[in-house]
Amino acid sequence: MVPRVSETRRGERRPSGNGVPIRILVTGGTFDKEYDELTGRLFFRDTHVQEMLRLGRARLELALETVMMIDSLEMDDAARAAVVERCRGAAERAIVVTHGTDTMVETARALAAAALSDRTIVLTGAMVPYAFGSSDGLFNLGSALSFVQVLPPGVYVAMNGKIFTWDNVTKNRAAGVFQAL
Amino acid sequence: MVPRVSETRRGERRPSGNGVPIRILVTGGTFDKEYDELTGRLFFRDTHVQEMLRLGRARLELALETVMMIDSLEMDDAARAAVVERCRGAAERAIVVTHGTDTMVETARALAAAALSDRTIVLTGAMVPYAFGSSDGLFNLGSALSFVQVLPPGVYVAMNGKIFTWDNVTKNRAAGVFQAL
Amino acid sequence: MVPRVSETRRGERRPSGNGVPIRILVTGGTFDKEYDELTGRLFFRDTHVQEMLRLGRARLELALETVMMIDSLEMDDAARAAVVERCRGAAERAIVVTHGTDTMVETARALAAAALSDRTIVLTGAMVPYAFGSSDGLFNLGSALSFVQVLPPGVYVAMNGKIFTWDNVTKNRAAGVFQAL
Amino acid sequence: MVPRVSETRRGERRPSGNGVPIRILVTGGTFDKEYDELTGRLFFRDTHVQEMLRLGRARLELALETVMMIDSLEMDDAARAAVVERCRGAAERAIVVTHGTDTMVETARALAAAALSDRTIVLTGAMVPYAFGSSDGLFNLGSALSFVQVLPPGVYVAMNGKIFTWDNVTKNRAAGVFQAL
């Protein structure tokens, strides 16, 4: 069950649209894959997140940072450590990490192990490249940027409109969806 | 400032992906406008919300209900009362209302006045019709469906990636964005 | 019946990809309409033809010229005379005119009356704005640019994949298609 | 130089929109590739040509036939022979073949060698899959369907808005464009 904030603490203002500063860390993944018309293969160039934010008319206080541009199957310990370090070094307490779906859960686990206790970190991705026109990426980006503003510190995965804690999520590869354990 | 849930109550499970049942009430608005190629005018046919949910690979427990299909400039007291009644009668405690942006704030006010105290209601919309390919609708839908799962009871507006309480939001018509008062 | 060139004249090279210089005269029409997200109305800004040519990977020898940007219902005698003059003054013998569909046939007639005897002029347009993502514009542009390269001098309308001579075409407004008389 | 039909033969009607029956033979190619969201690989399912024709509001007398669904790098002699046989057996004199770009010229050569003397055959394809939203496929399809209606019997390649005879075209793989020899 998703917890509701049943009451706000005395004297605390409720959501007001003033927003919280958010950092988006881009690591690549299906989200950002493109089609190379010369080779017929998928590849990475620049991230599409900026364009997606523009399309979504996002008016958030955002810092966008590309950490790497890789398929999440190539995400090894060193790469994961780099993501952890960027989160640790971020000035913002709210962080969204765009990530390939295949090993998103493993990176969530590495972030949880790093015990960045005062931060809310939400990982998200896409099943279809944004550039291919029928992507879940825009929906997921809207979802992750929303959850990260209101959830308590912790590490989460936002996929399929749902929010999962890092320790209660798995990718069902056969169905292409994320689900609780 | 957006409140964070700084601690979950003892014994309460944290977000788990099990989800909360959500009702989506469709009222029309730019979200659902289409181009009539015979007359060159914009019009309403069926809602695109179902297609958007499919595109977003949403796996939420959702009930989708079309209340009306109108431009929000045509939303009068009777129409607003109908929206309130649908919210009051809904079995779900989490409700997303898709709505034209021009009078979204007025409907939010009417919903707040109805004092549906145990419900979290999030209004959202779009500046560009979904059918026109460059819409903020998919982003906003992902956003609204996320906020509604975790915010405390109340009436909110989710636009531009932000969340506003009903009493602290206005549409800046010149800029085409929503902002706090 | 569409005539086929049953034989090429002796000594004449067959189509070789070297291309003919083509001028595209833009007059507006549904082709180029956009959605104004502040007013909710359709309007004209710049033509999308350049972007469409890029998308189509067109490698033709093209000159692109915006004559006007109007709804074809506003196309009056003076405007039509301006289109005729641009055709008369063009250095190219092959000309494509993008035009609103409602009065495309009237402009074709005016061009025929001008007796620009050495030119092949093909008018084309769209039923749905290109910017709305589901447009017939890209298809029609590919069609018009092809017909104009190989048809004999004359004035034609290229719509729905078909080619019509100016004196044997009408828009069936109820069905939204062009047909022979 | 592209030949123009400088005069129509006496008694012959000029293009009238009555159309010629056209057969479209689908062989696959980039045109029809899709993204498999479970494996992250490109694959073939059904052809998109029917949807493209609907989008283009094509009103031609068309027969659509899927011969095979393969990458043109896999097009071998047997496959090419199958395409030739379908052309030979077609009731229509105008035939468009959708084909991968890598070996389109080889198939054009095989069709020319078959000496189907009374037929106009136009091969076309795309550099980007139609399903990826930014395709040249719709433009090329409009182009091929137009050329095939008016060119004399022979075998042609329609790409990049140009028309090439089978014996005077090559794919420049480095640039991703077709050009005359």
XYZ file of C-alpha atoms in Angstrom:
724
model
C 0.000 0.000 0.000
C 1.263 3.415 -0.853
C 1.325 5.522 2.294
C -0.571 8.742 2.268
C 0.600 11.684 4.240
C -2.422 11.647 6.454
C -1.614 14.951 8.038
C 1.024 17.555 7.518
C 2.979 18.657 10.496
C 1.781 21.718 12.316
C 3.029 24.877 10.761
C 4.258 23.136 7.648
C 2.968 24.496 4.357
C 1.299 22.059 2.052
C 2.393 21.572 -1.562
C 2.487 25.013 -3.055
C 4.063 24.796 -6.428
C 7.166 26.531 -5.232
C 8.895 23.315 -5.994
C 12.027 21.634 -4.788
C 15.278 21.766 -6.716
C 15.713 18.490 -8.581
C 18.778 17.005 -10.230
C 18.320 14.664 -13.167
C 21.209 12.273 -13.696
C 21.197 10.735 -17.161
C 22.838 7.336 -17.648
C 21.410 6.356 -21.031
C 19.183 3.312 -21.384
C 16.389 2.702 -23.854
C 15.137 6.183 -22.960
C 17.842 7.760 -25.073
C 18.506 5.266 -27.819
C 18.381 6.429 -31.414
C 18.319 4.753 -34.781
C 21.440 5.065 -36.890
C 20.164 5.264 -40.420
C 23.534 4.432 -41.914
C 24.096 1.199 -40.005
C 20.540 0.278 -39.054
C 21.639 -0.113 -35.453
C 20.554 1.592 -32.243
C 23.044 3.922 -30.634
C 23.390 6.785 -28.185
C 24.027 10.374 -29.103
C 22.763 13.106 -26.784
C 20.076 12.694 -24.203
C 16.501 13.584 -25.146
C 15.584 14.560 -21.603
C 15.877 18.283 -22.274
C 13.549 18.001 -25.263
C 11.126 15.904 -23.217
C 11.062 18.523 -20.472
C 10.353 21.196 -23.052
C 7.571 19.072 -24.566
C 6.146 18.479 -21.099
C 6.250 22.236 -20.439
C 8.059 21.391 -17.196
C 8.593 24.475 -15.048
C 10.614 22.839 -12.304
C 13.882 23.987 -10.826
C 16.037 21.410 -12.585
C 19.712 20.626 -13.024
C 20.368 18.142 -15.830
C 23.593 16.150 -15.867
C 24.703 13.368 -18.180
C 26.758 10.887 -16.183
C 27.147 8.341 -18.963
C 25.273 7.136 -22.021
C 25.189 3.356 -21.893
C 22.923 0.392 -22.227
C 22.148 -0.765 -18.705
C 23.458 -4.231 -19.582
C 26.883 -2.562 -19.711
C 26.441 -0.947 -16.309
C 29.222 -2.462 -14.181
C 30.366 -1.814 -10.603
C 32.557 1.105 -11.617
C 29.712 2.749 -13.517
C 27.365 2.167 -10.607
C 29.900 3.685 -8.233
C 30.023 6.749 -10.480
C 26.242 7.143 -10.235
C 26.424 6.817 -6.440
C 29.135 9.473 -6.277
C 27.124 11.909 -8.398
C 24.172 11.457 -6.066
C 26.367 11.940 -3.018
C 27.905 15.071 -4.487
C 24.643 16.631 -5.680
C 23.500 19.870 -4.096
C 19.871 18.785 -4.497
C 18.063 16.473 -2.113
C 15.704 15.275 -4.853
C 17.321 13.247 -7.628
C 15.891 11.460 -10.654
C 18.142 8.921 -12.394
C 17.250 7.868 -15.948
C 18.448 4.321 -16.450
C 18.099 1.299 -18.693
C 15.457 -1.056 -17.352
C 17.456 -4.291 -17.416
C 19.654 -3.470 -14.424
C 17.742 -0.561 -12.909
C 16.991 -2.571 -9.796
C 20.684 -3.386 -9.275
C 21.604 0.299 -9.421
C 18.764 1.100 -7.021
C 20.277 -1.442 -4.642
C 23.737 0.105 -4.955
C 22.271 3.531 -4.202
C 20.437 2.190 -1.158
C 23.635 0.536 0.087
C 25.394 3.872 -0.125
C 23.065 5.177 2.574
C 22.615 8.680 1.177
C 20.169 9.151 3.984
C 18.861 12.617 3.338
C 18.041 12.152 -0.329
C 15.028 11.042 -2.283
C 16.270 9.206 -5.355
C 13.869 7.950 -8.036
C 15.088 5.797 -10.916
C 13.065 5.660 -14.090
C 13.434 4.559 -17.700
C 11.494 3.476 -20.736
C 10.636 0.311 -22.609
C 10.629 2.117 -25.976
C 13.115 4.802 -27.067
C 11.675 8.288 -26.824
C 12.881 8.997 -30.355
C 10.620 6.238 -31.702
C 7.509 8.230 -31.125
C 5.509 5.793 -29.061
C 7.506 5.960 -25.913
C 6.504 5.508 -22.337
C 9.430 7.779 -21.537
C 7.458 11.023 -21.357
C 4.868 9.438 -19.089
C 7.550 7.952 -16.831
C 9.526 11.183 -16.676
C 6.412 13.051 -15.547
C 5.820 10.346 -12.998
C 9.367 10.242 -11.587
C 9.635 14.037 -11.338
C 6.380 14.064 -9.373
C 7.177 11.264 -6.955
C 10.611 12.710 -6.210
C 9.041 15.958 -5.007
C 6.877 14.392 -2.345
C 8.317 11.070 -1.234
C 10.423 10.725 1.931
C 14.163 10.109 1.613
C 14.932 6.716 0.136
C 15.618 4.984 -3.141
C 12.707 4.209 -5.456
C 11.879 2.917 -8.910
C 9.090 4.696 -10.854
C 7.825 2.613 -13.771
C 4.393 1.852 -15.253
C 2.884 4.712 -13.241
C 3.804 2.910 -10.029
C 6.339 3.634 -7.337
C 8.411 0.864 -5.787
C 10.932 0.951 -2.975
C 14.337 -0.365 -4.041
C 13.954 -3.504 -1.932
C 10.564 -4.506 -3.273
C 10.777 -4.433 -7.026
C 11.814 -6.636 -9.900
C 11.619 -6.407 -13.650
C 9.459 -9.121 -15.128
C 11.451 -9.565 -18.315
C 8.908 -11.788 -20.033
C 6.140 -9.225 -19.640
C 8.299 -6.110 -19.845
C 6.859 -4.639 -16.656
C 8.048 -3.851 -13.143
C 6.354 -5.469 -10.179
C 6.604 -5.856 -6.427
C 8.276 -8.962 -5.061
C 7.715 24.190 -0.143
C 6.505 20.739 -0.957
C 6.265 18.701 2.230
C 8.175 15.496 2.418
C 6.908 12.601 4.406
C 9.810 12.697 6.790
C 8.916 9.419 8.422
C 6.318 6.802 7.843
C 4.201 5.795 10.751
C 5.246 2.768 12.700
C 3.993 -0.402 11.140
C 3.041 1.266 7.889
C 4.503 -0.186 4.763
C 6.308 2.197 2.478
C 5.395 2.573 -1.201
C 5.386 -0.918 -2.557
C 3.985 -0.844 -6.019
C 0.808 -2.529 -4.870
C -0.880 0.654 -5.859
C -4.038 2.410 -4.838
C -7.198 2.224 -6.902
C -7.539 5.432 -8.905
C -10.517 6.849 -10.749
C -9.906 9.086 -13.753
C -12.767 11.447 -14.499
C -12.578 12.869 -18.024
C -14.188 16.238 -18.706
C -12.605 17.094 -22.060
C -10.370 20.114 -22.401
C -7.441 20.629 -24.742
C -6.244 17.192 -23.680
C -8.820 15.532 -25.871
C -9.345 17.939 -28.736
C -9.046 16.643 -32.270
C -8.799 18.216 -35.690
C -11.810 17.828 -37.950
C -10.327 17.522 -41.408
C -13.623 18.308 -43.099
C -14.276 21.603 -41.333
C -10.775 22.555 -40.218
C -12.078 23.048 -36.695
C -11.172 21.459 -33.388
C -13.749 19.186 -31.823
C -14.221 16.396 -29.298
C -14.817 12.769 -30.115
C -13.682 10.138 -27.628
C -11.128 10.639 -24.931
C -7.516 9.729 -25.666
C -6.778 8.870 -22.041
C -7.035 5.117 -22.593
C -4.571 5.297 -25.478
C -2.245 7.454 -23.401
C -2.312 4.950 -20.560
C -1.480 2.186 -23.009
C 1.361 4.256 -24.459
C 2.627 4.969 -20.947
C 2.483 1.245 -20.166
C 0.526 2.209 -17.033
C -0.124 -0.795 -14.787
C -2.273 0.938 -12.213
C -5.619 -0.156 -10.858
C -7.670 2.351 -12.813
C -11.318 3.117 -13.473
C -11.830 5.499 -16.391
C -15.050 7.492 -16.645
C -16.037 10.187 -19.126
C -18.183 12.748 -17.311
C -18.425 15.191 -20.200
C -16.391 16.281 -23.215
C -16.329 20.059 -23.221
C -14.045 23.020 -23.529
C -13.443 24.300 -20.021
C -14.679 27.745 -21.082
C -18.102 26.079 -21.322
C -17.845 24.581 -17.852
C -20.721 26.173 -15.900
C -22.024 25.662 -12.372
C -24.178 22.712 -13.375
C -21.253 20.982 -15.085
C -19.061 21.667 -12.089
C -21.707 20.240 -9.777
C -21.720 17.093 -11.919
C -17.961 16.701 -11.477
C -18.324 17.169 -7.717
C -21.036 14.521 -7.579
C -18.939 12.030 -9.506
C -16.113 12.562 -7.063
C -18.446 12.186 -4.104
C -19.902 9.012 -5.513
C -16.613 7.415 -6.504
C -15.563 4.241 -4.758
C -11.910 5.291 -5.027
C -10.209 7.681 -2.632
C -7.707 8.767 -5.305
C -9.188 10.697 -8.227
C -7.593 12.374 -11.247
C -9.758 14.841 -13.181
C -8.698 15.764 -16.728
C -9.882 19.291 -17.414
C -9.390 22.240 -19.740
C -6.821 24.628 -18.351
C -8.804 27.865 -18.626
C -11.145 27.158 -15.716
C -9.330 24.298 -14.015
C -8.725 26.430 -10.944
C -12.437 27.252 -10.640
C -13.348 23.579 -10.687
C -10.639 22.853 -8.132
C -12.265 25.501 -5.911
C -15.698 23.932 -6.340
C -14.287 20.541 -5.405
C -12.600 21.992 -2.328
C -15.839 23.697 -1.291
C -17.598 20.332 -1.461
C -15.394 19.159 1.394
C -14.888 15.602 0.154
C -12.588 15.251 3.073
C -11.255 11.758 2.628
C -10.270 12.074 -1.002
C -7.148 13.086 -2.863
C -8.236 14.814 -6.055
C -5.709 15.960 -8.652
C -6.787 18.018 -11.664
C -4.604 18.032 -14.741
C -4.801 19.005 -18.386
C -2.720 19.976 -21.384
C -1.752 23.071 -23.313
C -1.584 21.138 -26.602
C -4.012 18.413 -27.725
C -2.609 14.946 -27.293
C -3.626 14.111 -30.842
C -1.296 16.816 -32.168
C 1.769 14.823 -31.362
C 3.670 17.324 -29.293
C 1.521 17.307 -26.253
C 2.337 17.899 -22.642
C -0.633 15.652 -21.918
C 1.322 12.411 -21.528
C 3.795 14.081 -19.201
C 1.014 15.649 -17.125
C -0.970 12.429 -16.947
C 2.084 10.603 -15.618
C 2.551 13.400 -13.144
C -1.050 13.552 -11.898
C -1.339 9.773 -11.527
C 1.815 9.815 -9.418
C 0.910 12.707 -7.143
C -2.554 11.268 -6.513
C -1.062 8.073 -5.118
C 0.975 9.740 -2.397
C -0.509 13.112 -1.467
C -2.760 13.559 1.562
C -6.478 14.171 1.050
C -7.150 17.505 -0.568
C -7.686 19.117 -3.944
C -4.661 19.798 -6.146
C -3.658 20.966 -9.596
C -0.796 19.121 -11.347
C 0.596 21.096 -14.264
C 4.087 21.791 -15.616
C 5.509 19.009 -13.437
C 4.440 20.930 -10.345
C 1.788 20.287 -7.739
C -0.362 23.125 -6.398
C -3.006 23.139 -3.715
C -6.356 24.423 -4.984
C -6.057 27.643 -2.984
C -2.619 28.576 -4.177
C -2.649 28.388 -7.938
C -3.549 30.489 -10.924
C -3.160 30.121 -14.661
C -0.931 32.780 -16.111
C -2.753 33.100 -19.424
C -0.109 35.280 -21.079
C 2.618 32.723 -20.460
C 0.455 29.619 -20.651
C 1.729 28.253 -17.339
C 0.372 27.585 -13.886
C 1.918 29.310 -10.893
C 1.490 29.812 -7.184
C -0.232 33.004 -6.020
C -6.628 7.294 -67.658
C -3.178 8.453 -66.785
C -1.043 8.499 -69.919
C 2.116 6.523 -69.898
C 5.086 7.639 -71.873
C 5.032 4.595 -74.051
C 8.376 5.300 -75.580
C 11.048 7.867 -75.054
C 12.194 9.791 -78.034
C 15.259 8.556 -79.791
C 18.402 9.846 -78.229
C 16.629 11.115 -75.171
C 17.988 9.927 -71.851
C 15.519 8.267 -69.546
C 15.021 9.401 -65.958
C 18.447 9.426 -64.421
C 18.243 10.985 -61.033
C 20.032 14.072 -62.201
C 16.840 15.841 -61.455
C 15.195 18.999 -62.656
C 15.345 22.225 -60.705
C 12.058 22.676 -58.851
C 10.599 25.759 -57.187
C 8.225 25.286 -54.269
C 5.860 28.199 -53.739
C 4.289 28.161 -50.284
C 0.901 29.836 -49.811
C -0.114 28.371 -46.445
C -3.199 26.192 -46.141
C -3.846 23.363 -43.723
C -0.380 22.084 -44.596
C 1.209 24.740 -42.441
C -1.315 25.413 -39.713
C -0.182 25.250 -36.116
C -1.903 25.159 -32.760
C -1.567 28.273 -30.635
C -1.424 26.941 -27.119
C -2.231 30.318 -25.592
C -5.447 30.926 -27.520
C -6.405 27.385 -28.512
C -6.728 28.528 -32.116
C -5.007 27.456 -35.310
C -2.638 29.929 -36.863
C 0.260 30.284 -39.279
C 3.839 30.866 -38.316
C 6.575 29.604 -40.626
C 6.174 26.942 -43.244
C 7.012 23.346 -42.324
C 8.011 22.460 -45.870
C 11.734 22.718 -45.159
C 11.396 20.355 -42.198
C 9.292 17.980 -44.274
C 11.923 17.916 -47.009
C 14.566 17.146 -44.399
C 12.398 14.379 -42.940
C 11.825 12.992 -46.439
C 15.598 13.043 -47.071
C 14.792 14.901 -50.294
C 17.901 15.438 -52.409
C 16.323 17.498 -55.138
C 17.521 20.764 -56.583
C 14.955 22.930 -54.824
C 14.205 26.607 -54.341
C 11.713 27.268 -51.551
C 9.743 30.514 -51.504
C 6.951 31.625 -49.201
C 4.508 33.724 -51.205
C 1.941 34.121 -48.449
C 0.681 32.233 -45.417
C -3.087 32.187 -45.576
C -6.093 29.951 -45.295
C -7.223 29.232 -48.839
C -10.690 30.572 -47.977
C -8.985 33.967 -47.787
C -7.337 33.552 -51.181
C -8.801 36.377 -53.291
C -8.107 37.549 -56.849
C -5.169 39.680 -55.794
C -3.580 36.812 -53.906
C -4.160 34.505 -56.839
C -2.585 37.045 -59.173
C 0.457 37.096 -56.896
C 0.809 33.322 -57.193
C 0.519 33.548 -60.967
C 3.221 36.231 -61.086
C 5.604 34.166 -58.979
C 5.138 31.257 -61.337
C 5.677 33.479 -64.362
C 8.813 34.950 -62.837
C 10.321 31.676 -61.678
C 13.559 30.511 -63.260
C 12.425 26.888 -62.898
C 10.110 25.144 -65.330
C 8.877 22.755 -62.618
C 6.842 24.361 -59.846
C 5.012 22.910 -56.840
C 2.490 25.178 -55.096
C 1.391 24.264 -51.556
C -2.141 25.500 -51.075
C -5.205 25.155 -48.868
C -7.562 22.560 -50.251
C -10.786 24.585 -50.195
C -9.901 26.798 -53.157
C -6.999 24.886 -54.669
C -8.985 24.190 -57.806
C -9.765 27.909 -58.291
C -6.075 28.768 -58.099
C -5.277 25.965 -60.531
C -7.791 27.514 -62.910
C -6.201 30.955 -62.559
C -2.794 29.466 -63.292
C -4.127 27.680 -66.364
C -5.746 30.905 -67.595
C -2.377 32.622 -67.339
C -1.085 30.299 -70.037
C 2.397 29.794 -68.624
C 2.869 27.378 -71.447
C 6.310 26.045 -70.792
C 5.806 25.193 -67.145
C 4.660 22.148 -65.220
C 2.810 23.382 -62.159
C 1.515 20.967 -59.508
C -0.654 22.183 -56.632
C -0.844 20.124 -53.474
C -1.979 20.468 -49.887
C -3.108 18.508 -46.870
C -6.305 17.662 -45.045
C -4.520 17.599 -41.664
C -1.821 20.032 -40.527
C 1.649 18.559 -40.749
C 2.335 19.719 -37.203
C -0.459 17.482 -35.921
C 1.511 14.360 -36.496
C -0.924 12.401 -38.605
C -0.713 14.417 -41.725
C -1.143 13.478 -45.318
C 1.165 16.383 -46.065
C 4.388 14.393 -46.234
C 2.792 11.849 -48.542
C 1.356 14.555 -50.791
C 4.601 16.501 -50.895
C 6.465 13.376 -52.025
C 3.762 12.852 -54.607
C 3.711 16.408 -55.988
C 7.503 16.630 -56.196
C 7.517 13.407 -58.196
C 4.753 14.261 -60.631
C 6.254 17.671 -61.317
C 9.487 16.085 -62.522
C 7.916 13.965 -65.218
C 4.621 15.454 -66.360
C 4.330 17.587 -69.489
C 3.744 21.332 -69.139
C 0.364 22.115 -67.686
C -1.399 22.793 -64.412
C -2.220 19.874 -62.130
C -3.551 19.019 -58.696
C -1.826 16.200 -56.770
C -3.953 14.924 -53.890
C -4.759 11.491 -52.449
C -1.895 9.973 -54.443
C -3.658 10.946 -57.661
C -2.872 13.490 -60.324
C -5.610 15.624 -61.875
C -5.468 18.151 -64.666
C -6.768 21.567 -63.583
C -9.887 21.236 -65.708
C -10.934 17.854 -64.420
C -10.895 18.022 -60.658
C -13.120 19.063 -57.797
C -12.927 18.820 -54.046
C -15.670 16.663 -52.613
C -16.128 18.635 -49.406
C -18.398 16.097 -47.742
C -15.852 13.304 -48.129
C -12.718 15.432 -47.891
C -11.232 14.013 -51.080
C -10.410 15.223 -54.564
C -12.019 13.574 -57.568
C -12.356 13.865 -61.308
C -15.430 15.603 -62.688
C 17.858 14.638 -67.176
C 14.351 13.515 -66.448
C 12.367 13.342 -69.697
C 9.203 15.307 -69.900
C 6.324 14.131 -71.974
C 6.380 17.150 -74.200
C 3.105 16.326 -75.851
C 0.456 13.733 -75.360
C -0.520 11.681 -78.321
C -3.496 12.778 -80.266
C -6.705 11.517 -78.812
C -5.104 10.442 -75.583
C -6.582 11.872 -72.434
C -4.199 13.601 -70.127
C -3.862 12.621 -66.463
C -7.359 12.678 -65.116
C -7.346 11.220 -61.681
C -9.087 8.100 -62.877
C -5.941 6.341 -61.907
C -4.224 3.158 -62.942
C -4.458 -0.021 -60.907
C -1.277 -0.414 -58.877
C 0.085 -3.434 -57.037
C 2.317 -2.875 -54.025
C 4.632 -5.767 -53.281
C 6.034 -5.631 -49.748
C 9.379 -7.287 -49.042
C 10.225 -5.753 -45.671
C 13.273 -3.548 -45.280
C 13.794 -0.657 -42.890
C 10.370 0.584 -43.975
C 8.671 -1.993 -41.829
C 11.045 -2.580 -38.952
C 9.729 -2.296 -35.419
C 11.259 -2.106 -31.981
C 10.818 -5.141 -29.765
C 10.502 -3.694 -26.295
C 11.238 -7.008 -24.630
C 14.541 -7.684 -26.369
C 15.549 -4.190 -27.442
C 16.057 -5.451 -30.970
C 14.499 -4.490 -34.280
C 12.213 -7.016 -35.899
C 9.440 -7.430 -38.458
C 5.803 -7.986 -37.667
C 3.206 -6.808 -40.158
C 3.757 -4.235 -42.836
C 2.883 -0.609 -42.085
C 2.065 0.168 -45.705
C -1.687 -0.066 -45.199
C -1.516 2.378 -42.278
C 0.698 4.699 -44.321
C -1.784 4.678 -47.184
C -4.569 5.519 -44.750
C -2.477 8.329 -43.255
C -1.704 9.630 -46.731
C -5.429 9.530 -47.570
C -4.469 7.590 -50.696
C -7.452 7.000 -52.976
C -5.739 4.863 -55.550
C -6.847 1.546 -56.950
C -4.393 -0.552 -55.008
C -3.657 -4.210 -54.371
C -1.307 -4.790 -51.436
C 0.640 -8.026 -51.196
C 3.305 -9.079 -48.706
C 5.848 -11.227 -50.521
C 8.264 -11.534 -47.614
C 9.363 -9.561 -44.566
C 13.131 -9.525 -44.527
C 16.113 -7.280 -44.173
C 17.443 -6.653 -47.665
C 20.847 -7.953 -46.587
C 19.148 -11.356 -46.394
C 17.683 -11.036 -49.872
C 19.260 -13.903 -51.833
C 18.756 -15.178 -55.380
C 15.767 -17.298 -54.430
C 14.074 -14.372 -52.706
C 14.808 -12.158 -55.681
C 13.370 -14.755 -58.014
C 10.213 -14.754 -55.903
C 9.868 -10.991 -56.324
C 10.361 -11.323 -60.074
C 7.684 -14.014 -60.259
C 5.200 -11.903 -58.334
C 5.780 -9.053 -60.753
C 5.401 -11.345 -63.717
C 2.197 -12.789 -62.340
C 0.629 -9.481 -61.350
C -2.525 -8.384 -63.116
C -1.431 -4.745 -62.807
C 1.000 -3.053 -65.152
C 2.089 -0.591 -62.460
C 3.982 -2.128 -59.524
C 5.655 -0.579 -56.477
C 8.081 -2.788 -54.533
C 8.990 -1.772 -50.977
C 12.493 -3.006 -50.283
C 15.426 -2.570 -47.918
C 17.871 -0.019 -49.268
C 21.074 -2.037 -48.983
C 20.364 -4.342 -51.910
C 17.531 -2.480 -53.628
C 19.704 -1.874 -56.673
C 20.488 -5.589 -57.004
C 16.791 -6.452 -57.000
C 16.137 -3.717 -59.543
C 18.775 -5.335 -61.743
C 17.160 -8.756 -61.366
C 13.796 -7.297 -62.322
C 15.300 -5.604 -65.375
C 16.971 -8.847 -66.429
C 13.590 -10.572 -66.303
C 12.455 -8.343 -69.142
C 8.897 -7.795 -67.928
C 8.582 -5.460 -70.823
C 5.103 -4.106 -70.405
C 5.399 -3.140 -66.754
C 6.444 -0.064 -64.858
C 8.128 -1.200 -61.661
C 9.295 1.295 -59.024
C 11.301 0.173 -56.006
C 11.318 2.314 -52.901
C 12.264 2.074 -49.248
C 13.226 4.105 -46.227
C 16.313 5.021 -44.259
C 14.357 5.169 -40.979
C 11.590 2.763 -39.902
C 8.139 4.223 -40.347
C 7.267 3.177 -36.804
C 9.987 5.457 -35.445
C 8.035 8.567 -36.234
C 10.571 10.441 -38.275
C 10.548 8.335 -41.339
C 11.190 9.170 -44.938
C 8.914 6.242 -45.712
C 5.705 8.228 -46.104
C 7.425 10.710 -48.397
C 8.972 7.938 -50.484
C 5.734 5.992 -50.711
C 3.953 9.088 -52.022
C 6.775 9.540 -54.482
C 6.902 5.947 -55.750
C 3.129 5.706 -56.160
C 3.221 8.881 -58.244
C 6.118 7.968 -60.497
C 4.663 4.529 -61.179
C 1.483 6.077 -62.588
C 3.183 8.110 -65.264
C 6.548 6.598 -66.191
C 7.001 4.369 -69.229
C 7.557 0.638 -68.735
C 10.866 -0.084 -67.097
C 12.459 -0.672 -63.716
C 13.161 2.324 -61.479
C 14.303 3.275 -58.006
C 12.474 6.150 -56.248
C 14.449 7.474 -53.307
C 15.172 10.945 -51.912
C 12.427 12.429 -54.097
C 14.358 11.363 -57.191
C 13.706 8.752 -59.826
C 16.530 6.588 -61.161
C 16.545 3.966 -63.873
C 17.772 0.586 -62.622
C 21.007 0.869 -64.605
C 21.986 4.279 -63.360
C 21.762 4.229 -59.594
C 23.815 3.270 -56.594
C 23.430 3.618 -52.879
C 26.104 5.794 -51.355
C 26.372 3.936 -48.076
C 28.557 6.521 -46.366
C 26.037 9.288 -46.983
C 22.908 7.173 -46.833
C 21.585 8.496 -50.137
C 20.939 7.179 -53.620
C 22.709 8.748 -56.578
C 23.233 8.355 -60.285
C 26.409 6.604 -61.446
